[in-house]
């Protein structure tokens, strides 16, 4: 049987400490979507170098990310998240190979929706310069107006559209 | 004083630090239950408010921590990365992500934690995220102007709202505590097997009260910058902490001598600085002394730093402040530029012969009054090109 999840307030406190430590040591916050961007940039410049050289998007990326697309802080951090998540899953016996979904949803629909949701998140994070971790959470910690506005937009829209997609989850 | 990148922690080592912090991040995300899409989506349907509890607690903890470290001078709040504001893109991007959250049941960070323990929907979400970035990149020329619209720079929300950082933190903590209480009630009504039923209420009340108390403390803690500025401007402090004086004669001599061990810091406003300053002077208004970009210039050993202004008032404040910030070999020009003007620049050899003891001084002043104005004129055309590279910290997603 799976171990119980941690008390959410304790988990939040610990997450806050990890974030605080990150800011204290490195002067920057945690993130996730930036690593996706690195992987995309690395793939495109490896498979279609001419295209990457012409594209405004990838030129902008490489001008602000020196040292190669994969030798980036967020890439290493996200590898850490993978390791940390895995270790936690081992310790709490939660390793699995399943598709988690609402009670009225088929596996195929769930995977399709996860792909679509991920794509929206990937694109939205480009506009907002960060996702829930990089913009909303880390932004809140340093009182960033942009981060807090993004956070309100994420959760506000979530609540606004939740009703229309309720069959996915309840 | 933090942050330690790039001074103490090199950019290479920083990648290892990133890996370790990421492991901590991943463990906490998974332990919190963020590897479960149904739990995450629950926040939008009222059956499980785990996301809100973890997210807000983390945000408030880190916010209070950052402000406390800043107030005690352990963390340089000017040097940390603050996500820039682009108003339109922030709202549109957030809205797109909000829809993505409902459809996908994850956000990027949590999907990686879910993928790590073998959730297929988590893996699908990560792949979707890569596709989303790719599509955005391909369509980028369509909205490249929108992408940079509403540029507000690294604006802090407390500044935008016109309140102190501490007060905003208190408001945010209060909002979080109220949200925790309200959502726990909702969750107990909606979900008969809600995890909230097992919470030890008393202990949670203590924790909430402690957080509020800390945030309230922040409102009254002066910010380090203002406290230092006030302390060094206090007349009693100035009487007990004299700043070493440099006479106009010595300064003029060192300038004529092209003394490489001399750093002249003009602490007046930029306008006055541009009108007239001394050869080789660098303009650092008093408020800007806190900036890290000056630490290399002001921190070099075996150099005499001399602060100048018009009459010595601001230079004294700057000198004391520099000393409090840990800079050594600090002095100020006695009598300011006005003093230099009356003793050196406007020097006229008196008609009657000077006393024996002053003969050499008078000879020097006569020579200096001829040469220094020329050097000042020349230096106007070539402003000091000292390396003032700010150590920028990159960040964001």
XYZ file of C-alpha atoms in Angstrom:
567
model
C 0.000 0.000 0.000
C 1.191 3.514 -0.757
C 2.509 5.592 2.067
C 0.394 8.612 2.934
C 1.295 11.953 1.463
C 2.949 14.507 3.669
C 0.877 17.085 5.515
C 0.452 19.794 2.839
C 1.415 22.658 5.134
C 4.605 20.869 6.176
C 5.339 20.075 2.533
C 4.686 23.701 1.630
C 7.002 24.878 4.388
C 9.753 22.543 3.181
C 9.196 23.621 -0.425
C 9.435 27.232 0.744
C 12.753 26.452 2.450
C 14.127 24.809 -0.706
C 13.102 27.894 -2.676
C 14.555 30.230 -0.052
C 17.833 28.309 -0.066
C 17.879 28.520 -3.866
C 17.414 32.286 -3.809
C 19.942 32.693 -0.992
C 22.679 30.715 -2.728
C 22.067 31.467 -6.388
C 20.023 34.689 -6.406
C 17.400 33.104 -8.642
C 14.305 30.994 -8.145
C 13.261 27.479 -9.087
C 11.740 26.681 -12.469
C 10.695 23.964 -14.859
C 9.448 25.178 -18.227
C 12.821 26.757 -19.023
C 14.308 23.271 -19.140
C 11.688 22.235 -21.728
C 12.750 25.226 -23.809
C 16.389 24.130 -23.525
C 15.546 20.622 -24.714
C 13.555 21.993 -27.673
C 16.338 24.435 -28.573
C 18.947 21.673 -28.353
C 16.862 19.315 -30.510
C 16.125 21.915 -33.170
C 19.707 23.126 -33.423
C 20.938 19.530 -33.668
C 18.431 18.398 -36.305
C 17.885 21.616 -38.250
C 20.787 23.972 -37.545
C 19.917 26.285 -40.446
C 16.378 26.688 -39.250
C 17.589 27.437 -35.716
C 20.017 30.028 -37.055
C 17.246 31.821 -38.930
C 14.544 31.672 -36.294
C 14.169 34.743 -34.101
C 13.020 32.534 -31.229
C 16.138 30.326 -31.148
C 18.505 33.192 -31.831
C 17.058 35.012 -28.857
C 17.417 31.857 -26.767
C 21.058 31.269 -27.618
C 21.953 34.931 -27.077
C 20.581 34.804 -23.530
C 21.722 31.255 -22.739
C 25.480 31.071 -23.125
C 27.349 27.786 -22.833
C 25.056 25.662 -25.012
C 21.345 24.932 -24.696
C 21.717 21.979 -22.341
C 24.392 23.351 -20.019
C 21.790 25.454 -18.250
C 20.891 25.886 -14.617
C 17.284 24.815 -15.127
C 18.241 21.688 -17.073
C 20.358 20.506 -14.162
C 17.667 21.487 -11.701
C 15.016 19.511 -13.616
C 17.293 16.451 -13.779
C 17.424 16.865 -10.006
C 13.614 16.956 -9.852
C 13.508 13.678 -11.778
C 15.997 12.092 -9.387
C 14.310 13.550 -6.299
C 10.838 12.534 -7.449
C 12.064 9.029 -8.205
C 13.812 8.678 -4.821
C 10.707 9.877 -3.042
C 8.622 7.394 -5.031
C 10.971 4.565 -4.044
C 10.959 5.456 -0.359
C 7.175 5.900 -0.202
C 6.527 2.929 -2.503
C 4.707 4.927 -5.085
C 6.588 3.783 -8.187
C 4.012 2.765 -10.729
C 3.281 2.446 -14.425
C -0.253 3.719 -14.705
C -2.356 6.458 -16.223
C -4.029 8.559 -13.579
C -7.428 9.885 -14.650
C -10.885 10.920 -13.589
C -13.500 8.178 -13.082
C -15.338 8.840 -16.363
C -12.380 9.136 -18.726
C -10.722 6.585 -21.031
C -6.965 6.136 -21.028
C -6.678 7.470 -24.570
C -8.613 10.632 -23.766
C -6.528 11.197 -20.633
C -3.241 10.868 -22.534
C -4.560 13.139 -25.292
C -5.650 15.758 -22.778
C -2.315 15.529 -20.942
C -0.525 16.153 -24.252
C -2.790 19.094 -25.058
C -2.571 20.526 -21.550
C 1.196 20.191 -21.620
C 1.345 21.948 -24.976
C -0.773 24.827 -23.676
C 1.452 25.084 -20.619
C 4.591 25.021 -22.737
C 3.333 27.813 -24.976
C 1.754 29.863 -22.177
C 4.963 29.735 -20.170
C 6.781 31.408 -23.074
C 4.408 34.377 -23.000
C 4.534 34.682 -19.236
C 8.296 34.052 -18.953
C 7.726 31.117 -16.680
C 5.276 28.575 -15.389
C 3.800 27.812 -12.000
C 7.274 27.236 -10.548
C 9.384 29.857 -12.296
C 6.895 32.694 -12.557
C 4.152 32.125 -9.991
C 5.960 30.514 -7.034
C 9.432 31.996 -7.414
C 7.914 35.322 -8.467
C 5.815 35.436 -5.323
C 8.875 34.821 -3.157
C 10.655 37.883 -4.564
C 7.451 39.969 -4.772
C 7.644 40.118 -8.564
C 4.590 41.884 -9.993
C 4.872 39.867 -13.210
C 5.027 36.567 -11.305
C 2.059 37.367 -9.095
C -0.066 38.571 -12.041
C 0.784 35.341 -13.879
C -0.184 33.324 -10.813
C -3.559 35.048 -10.589
C -4.129 34.532 -14.326
C -3.320 30.799 -14.076
C -5.576 30.052 -11.140
C -8.279 32.558 -12.145
C -8.595 31.013 -15.597
C -8.438 27.546 -14.089
C -11.462 28.257 -11.929
C -13.255 30.057 -14.775
C -13.041 27.090 -17.143
C -13.100 24.235 -14.600
C -16.885 23.806 -14.916
C -16.734 23.117 -18.653
C -14.206 20.331 -18.250
C -15.619 18.812 -15.071
C -16.254 15.467 -16.770
C -12.514 15.012 -17.078
C -12.059 14.934 -13.311
C -15.301 14.267 -11.372
C 26.051 38.219 2.123
C 24.055 36.153 -0.361
C 23.564 35.461 -3.168
C 26.848 33.599 -3.619
C 26.690 33.255 -7.402
C 28.881 34.235 -9.194
C 31.357 35.480 -6.545
C 31.714 32.527 -4.186
C 29.944 29.858 -6.211
C 31.278 29.715 -9.752
C 28.942 29.203 -12.675
C 30.202 25.641 -13.076
C 29.657 24.752 -9.453
C 26.271 26.425 -9.707
C 25.131 23.619 -12.010
C 25.873 21.062 -9.290
C 24.035 23.301 -6.830
C 21.128 23.295 -9.303
C 21.115 19.497 -9.386
C 21.091 19.244 -5.580
C 18.392 21.890 -5.133
C 16.402 20.166 -7.887
C 16.585 16.884 -5.968
C 15.186 18.679 -2.922
C 12.482 20.247 -5.086
C 11.576 16.866 -6.582
C 11.397 15.093 -3.222
C 9.115 17.745 -1.761
C 6.867 17.848 -4.847
C 6.431 14.082 -4.776
C 5.958 13.875 -1.009
C 3.342 16.625 -1.185
C 1.297 14.526 -3.598
C 2.015 16.760 -6.590
C 2.820 13.673 -8.647
C -0.913 12.939 -8.724
C -2.964 14.755 -11.368
C -6.272 14.054 -9.630
C -5.034 15.712 -6.465
C -3.763 18.683 -8.447
C -7.004 19.092 -10.385
C -8.923 18.798 -7.115
C -8.129 22.376 -6.230
C -10.413 23.516 -9.045
C -13.319 21.259 -8.022
C -13.209 21.640 -4.264
C -12.503 18.016 -3.391
C -8.799 18.454 -2.592
C -7.078 21.760 -1.845
C -3.589 20.291 -1.494
C -2.211 22.498 -4.273
C -3.413 25.674 -2.641
C -2.074 24.634 0.770
C 1.360 23.613 -0.459
C 1.711 26.439 -2.964
C 0.663 29.270 -0.676
C 2.591 27.953 2.306
C 5.711 27.653 0.161
C 5.274 31.106 -1.351
C 4.676 32.794 1.991
C 7.543 30.915 3.658
C 10.004 31.903 0.946
C 8.715 35.490 0.799
C 9.044 36.018 4.548
C 12.429 34.298 4.494
C 13.736 36.489 1.686
C 12.586 39.669 3.424
C 14.018 38.557 6.786
C 17.396 37.694 5.248
C 17.318 41.059 3.504
C 16.453 42.977 6.667
C 19.361 41.411 8.531
C 21.767 42.118 5.702
C 22.340 38.440 4.879
C 20.880 38.632 1.385
C 21.307 41.463 -1.087
C 17.750 42.092 -2.262
C 19.051 44.352 -5.015
C 21.036 41.520 -6.544
C 18.431 38.760 -6.736
C 16.519 38.030 -9.909
C 13.027 39.498 -10.019
C 10.910 38.183 -12.881
C 10.241 41.076 -15.246
C 6.710 42.244 -15.893
C 5.231 42.163 -19.379
C 1.628 42.880 -18.542
C -0.262 41.587 -21.585
C 1.874 38.478 -22.079
C 1.736 37.707 -18.326
C -2.077 37.671 -18.380
C -2.460 35.876 -21.725
C 0.261 33.356 -20.883
C -1.274 32.764 -17.455
C -4.717 32.239 -19.007
C -3.353 29.724 -21.515
C -1.598 27.901 -18.686
C -4.808 27.945 -16.634
C -6.642 26.058 -19.399
C -3.639 23.750 -19.723
C -3.823 23.021 -15.988
C -7.489 21.917 -16.211
C -6.978 19.821 -19.345
C -3.630 18.317 -18.441
C -3.941 18.042 -14.681
C -0.332 19.103 -14.140
C 2.010 22.022 -14.453
C 5.530 21.475 -15.851
C 7.285 20.976 -12.501
C 4.703 18.560 -11.158
C 4.514 16.619 -14.435
C 8.238 15.923 -14.162
C 7.777 14.624 -10.614
C 4.873 12.468 -11.888
C 6.898 11.173 -14.821
C 9.680 10.276 -12.372
C 7.467 7.745 -10.595
C 6.019 6.297 -13.793
C 2.743 8.134 -14.340
C 2.054 7.812 -18.074
C -0.109 10.941 -18.093
C 2.807 12.808 -16.516
C 5.121 11.647 -19.308
C 2.515 12.680 -21.889
C 2.277 16.106 -20.280
C 6.055 16.591 -20.488
C 6.044 15.593 -24.173
C 3.114 17.956 -24.740
C 5.082 20.710 -23.045
C 7.997 20.194 -25.455
C 5.597 20.332 -28.406
C 4.014 23.501 -27.026
C 7.386 25.246 -26.794
C 8.219 24.096 -30.325
C 4.940 25.368 -31.783
C 5.383 28.664 -29.956
C 8.879 28.963 -31.421
C 7.626 28.316 -34.958
C 4.799 30.832 -34.638
C 6.931 33.368 -32.764
C 7.107 35.915 -35.625
C 3.306 36.244 -35.429
C 3.365 37.700 -31.951
C 6.887 38.953 -31.440
C 5.641 42.498 -30.818
C 2.995 41.347 -28.361
C 5.660 39.256 -26.628
C 7.525 42.376 -25.489
C 4.485 44.603 -24.887
C 3.645 46.143 -21.517
C 7.269 46.092 -20.396
C 7.375 47.068 -16.721
C 10.861 45.753 -15.942
C 11.602 43.845 -12.725
C 8.780 45.621 -10.922
C 7.965 44.546 -7.371
C 4.292 44.191 -6.559
C 4.669 46.116 -3.310
C 6.162 49.062 -5.202
C 3.391 48.877 -7.805
C 0.809 49.006 -5.020
C 2.690 51.701 -3.108
C 3.179 49.714 0.100
C 6.261 48.492 1.929
C 7.557 44.986 1.216
C 6.806 43.968 4.797
C 3.229 45.197 4.657
C 2.594 43.319 1.436
C 4.010 40.155 3.009
C 1.644 40.586 5.946
C -1.349 41.024 3.612
C -0.312 37.964 1.623
C 0.112 35.860 4.766
C -3.295 36.965 6.008
C -4.879 36.101 2.651
C -3.205 32.685 2.753
C -4.404 31.890 6.289
C -7.966 32.965 5.462
C -7.857 30.910 2.244
C -6.663 27.866 4.245
C -9.536 28.151 6.702
C -12.174 28.743 4.018
C -11.013 25.980 1.670
C -10.782 23.452 4.497
C -14.484 24.096 5.219
C -15.377 23.737 1.518
C -13.330 20.558 1.191
C -14.995 18.933 4.207
C -18.408 19.624 2.670
C -17.567 18.451 -0.856
C -15.447 15.434 -0.040
C -16.452 13.118 2.825
C -13.040 11.415 2.701
C -11.126 14.702 2.623
C -7.595 14.584 4.055
C -8.462 17.803 5.880
C -10.436 15.792 8.463
C -7.237 14.372 9.868
C -5.448 17.708 10.386
C -4.474 18.506 13.965
C -6.405 21.762 14.233
C -4.607 23.237 17.251
C -1.139 22.761 15.840
C -2.198 24.312 12.555
C -3.602 27.297 14.365
C -0.277 27.747 16.150
C 1.636 27.544 12.884
C -0.680 30.039 11.197
C -0.392 32.434 14.125
C 3.403 32.131 14.079
C 3.522 32.932 10.368
C 1.311 35.972 10.866
C 3.469 37.140 13.754
C 6.626 36.876 11.679
C 5.010 38.764 8.811
C 3.811 41.441 11.239
C 7.376 41.723 12.535
C 8.530 42.425 8.987
C 6.320 45.492 8.836
C 8.283 47.001 11.706
C 11.749 45.836 10.701
C 13.408 48.677 8.864
C 14.875 47.732 5.579
C 18.625 47.555 5.751
C 19.201 50.175 3.088
C 17.069 52.801 4.766
C 18.416 51.926 8.201
C 22.026 52.369 7.049
C 21.258 55.622 5.254
C 19.546 57.004 8.357
C 22.302 55.790 10.687
C 25.135 57.368 8.708
C 23.247 60.646 8.290
C 22.719 60.965 12.053
C 24.817 63.894 13.445
C 25.646 62.008 16.661
C 26.958 59.070 14.640
C 28.960 61.450 12.465
C 30.569 63.049 15.524
C 31.644 59.700 16.922
C 32.779 58.335 13.545
C 34.951 60.929 11.838
C 35.817 60.329 8.193
C 39.471 60.762 7.292
C 39.953 64.117 5.581
C 42.044 64.765 2.516
C 43.138 68.365 2.085
C 42.571 70.077 -1.269
C 46.352 70.400 -1.574
C 46.926 66.668 -1.210
C 44.138 65.785 -3.632
C 45.384 68.297 -6.201
C 48.918 66.989 -5.804
C 47.816 63.395 -6.329
C 45.776 64.336 -9.399
C 48.651 66.271 -10.968
C 50.880 63.347 -10.092
C 48.508 60.906 -11.886
C 48.520 58.819 -8.720
C 47.313 55.318 -9.734
C 46.423 54.552 -6.124
C 43.707 57.176 -6.039
C 40.015 56.534 -6.656
C 37.901 59.683 -6.809
C 34.213 59.074 -6.214
C 31.883 61.946 -7.005
C 28.728 61.391 -4.958
C 26.690 64.267 -6.393
C 23.840 63.842 -8.850
C 24.580 62.844 -12.408
C 23.750 66.283 -13.800
C 26.227 68.107 -11.613
C 28.795 65.426 -12.284
C 28.460 65.924 -16.013
C 28.826 69.685 -15.708
C 32.100 69.567 -13.802
C 34.081 66.976 -11.930
C 37.676 66.090 -11.218
C 39.800 64.147 -13.692
C 39.214 60.409 -13.430
C 36.291 60.735 -11.021
C 33.550 58.102 -11.028
C 29.974 59.141 -10.370
C 28.293 57.082 -7.640
C 25.397 58.956 -6.006
C 25.086 58.069 -2.305
C 22.019 55.848 -2.838
C 23.861 53.817 -5.469
C 26.730 52.829 -3.171
C 24.737 49.709 -2.296
C 25.003 48.425 -5.852
C 27.147 45.366 -6.365
C 28.545 46.734 -9.594
C 30.740 49.073 -7.539
C 32.116 46.437 -5.223
C 35.144 45.752 -7.399
C 36.034 49.438 -7.764
C 35.449 50.296 -4.128
C 36.897 47.075 -2.832
C 40.326 47.106 -4.487
C 43.039 46.969 -1.844
C 45.806 49.506 -1.374
C 43.903 52.318 -3.025
C 42.828 55.516 -1.401
C 39.170 56.224 -2.069
C 38.223 59.858 -1.733
C 34.606 60.959 -1.801
C 33.859 64.399 -3.186
C 30.789 66.618 -3.378
C 30.191 70.379 -3.236
C 30.643 71.162 0.456
C 31.501 67.888 2.175
C 28.049 67.060 3.596
C 27.107 64.299 1.195
C 30.692 63.096 0.938
C 30.728 62.529 4.708
C 27.506 60.497 4.495
C 28.927 58.525 1.597
C 32.225 57.912 3.395
C 30.498 56.644 6.532
C 28.144 54.509 4.470
C 31.038 53.042 2.494
C 32.786 52.196 5.757
C 29.627 50.500 7.068
C 29.401 48.537 3.822
C 32.850 47.200 4.541
C 34.991 49.310 2.226
C 38.354 50.442 3.579
C 40.773 53.328 2.889
C 37.915 55.777 2.717
C 38.409 59.508 2.959
C 36.637 62.683 1.906
C 37.733 65.934 0.355
C 37.939 68.560 3.096
C 35.544 71.385 2.302
C 34.338 69.691 -0.855
C 34.775 71.046 -4.350
C 34.022 74.529 -3.019
C 37.048 74.258 -0.788
C 39.178 73.011 -3.645
C 37.990 75.907 -5.753
C 38.869 78.571 -3.193
C 42.232 77.101 -2.174
C 43.515 75.832 -5.500
C 41.547 76.768 -8.600
C 41.019 80.416 -7.666
C 44.446 80.781 -6.103
C 46.110 84.105 -6.696
C 49.620 84.705 -5.431
C 49.308 87.361 -2.715
C 51.162 90.626 -3.249
C 53.165 90.459 -0.038
C 55.664 87.590 0.261
C 54.220 84.601 2.145
C 55.516 83.390 5.472
C 58.527 81.066 5.067
C 56.567 77.967 6.117
C 54.013 78.442 3.348
C 56.345 79.261 0.486
C 56.341 75.755 -0.977
C 52.582 75.453 -0.579
C 52.003 78.718 -2.390
C 54.317 77.687 -5.193
C 52.422 74.415 -5.579
C 49.039 76.130 -5.503
C 50.098 78.557 -8.190
C 51.246 75.674 -10.399
C 48.122 73.631 -9.655
C 45.775 76.534 -10.314
C 47.258 76.740 -13.782
C 47.232 73.026 -14.603
C 44.185 71.592 -12.854
C 41.514 73.595 -14.752
C 43.034 72.364 -18.018
C 42.933 68.766 -16.824
C 39.324 69.212 -15.740
C 38.423 70.563 -19.186
C 40.198 67.685 -20.916
C 38.542 65.045 -18.765
C 35.117 66.396 -19.714
C 35.581 65.175 -23.235
C 36.592 61.687 -22.190
C 34.417 60.449 -19.373
C 35.950 57.872 -17.087
C 35.692 54.500 -18.765
C 36.026 52.329 -15.734
C 34.754 48.785 -15.872
C 31.395 48.923 -14.179
C 30.058 45.655 -15.439
C 27.123 44.744 -13.271
C 27.137 41.123 -12.282
C 23.776 40.151 -13.690
C 22.023 37.123 -12.371
C 20.051 35.218 -14.940
C 16.843 33.579 -13.950
C 13.303 32.730 -14.861
C 11.992 29.861 -16.831
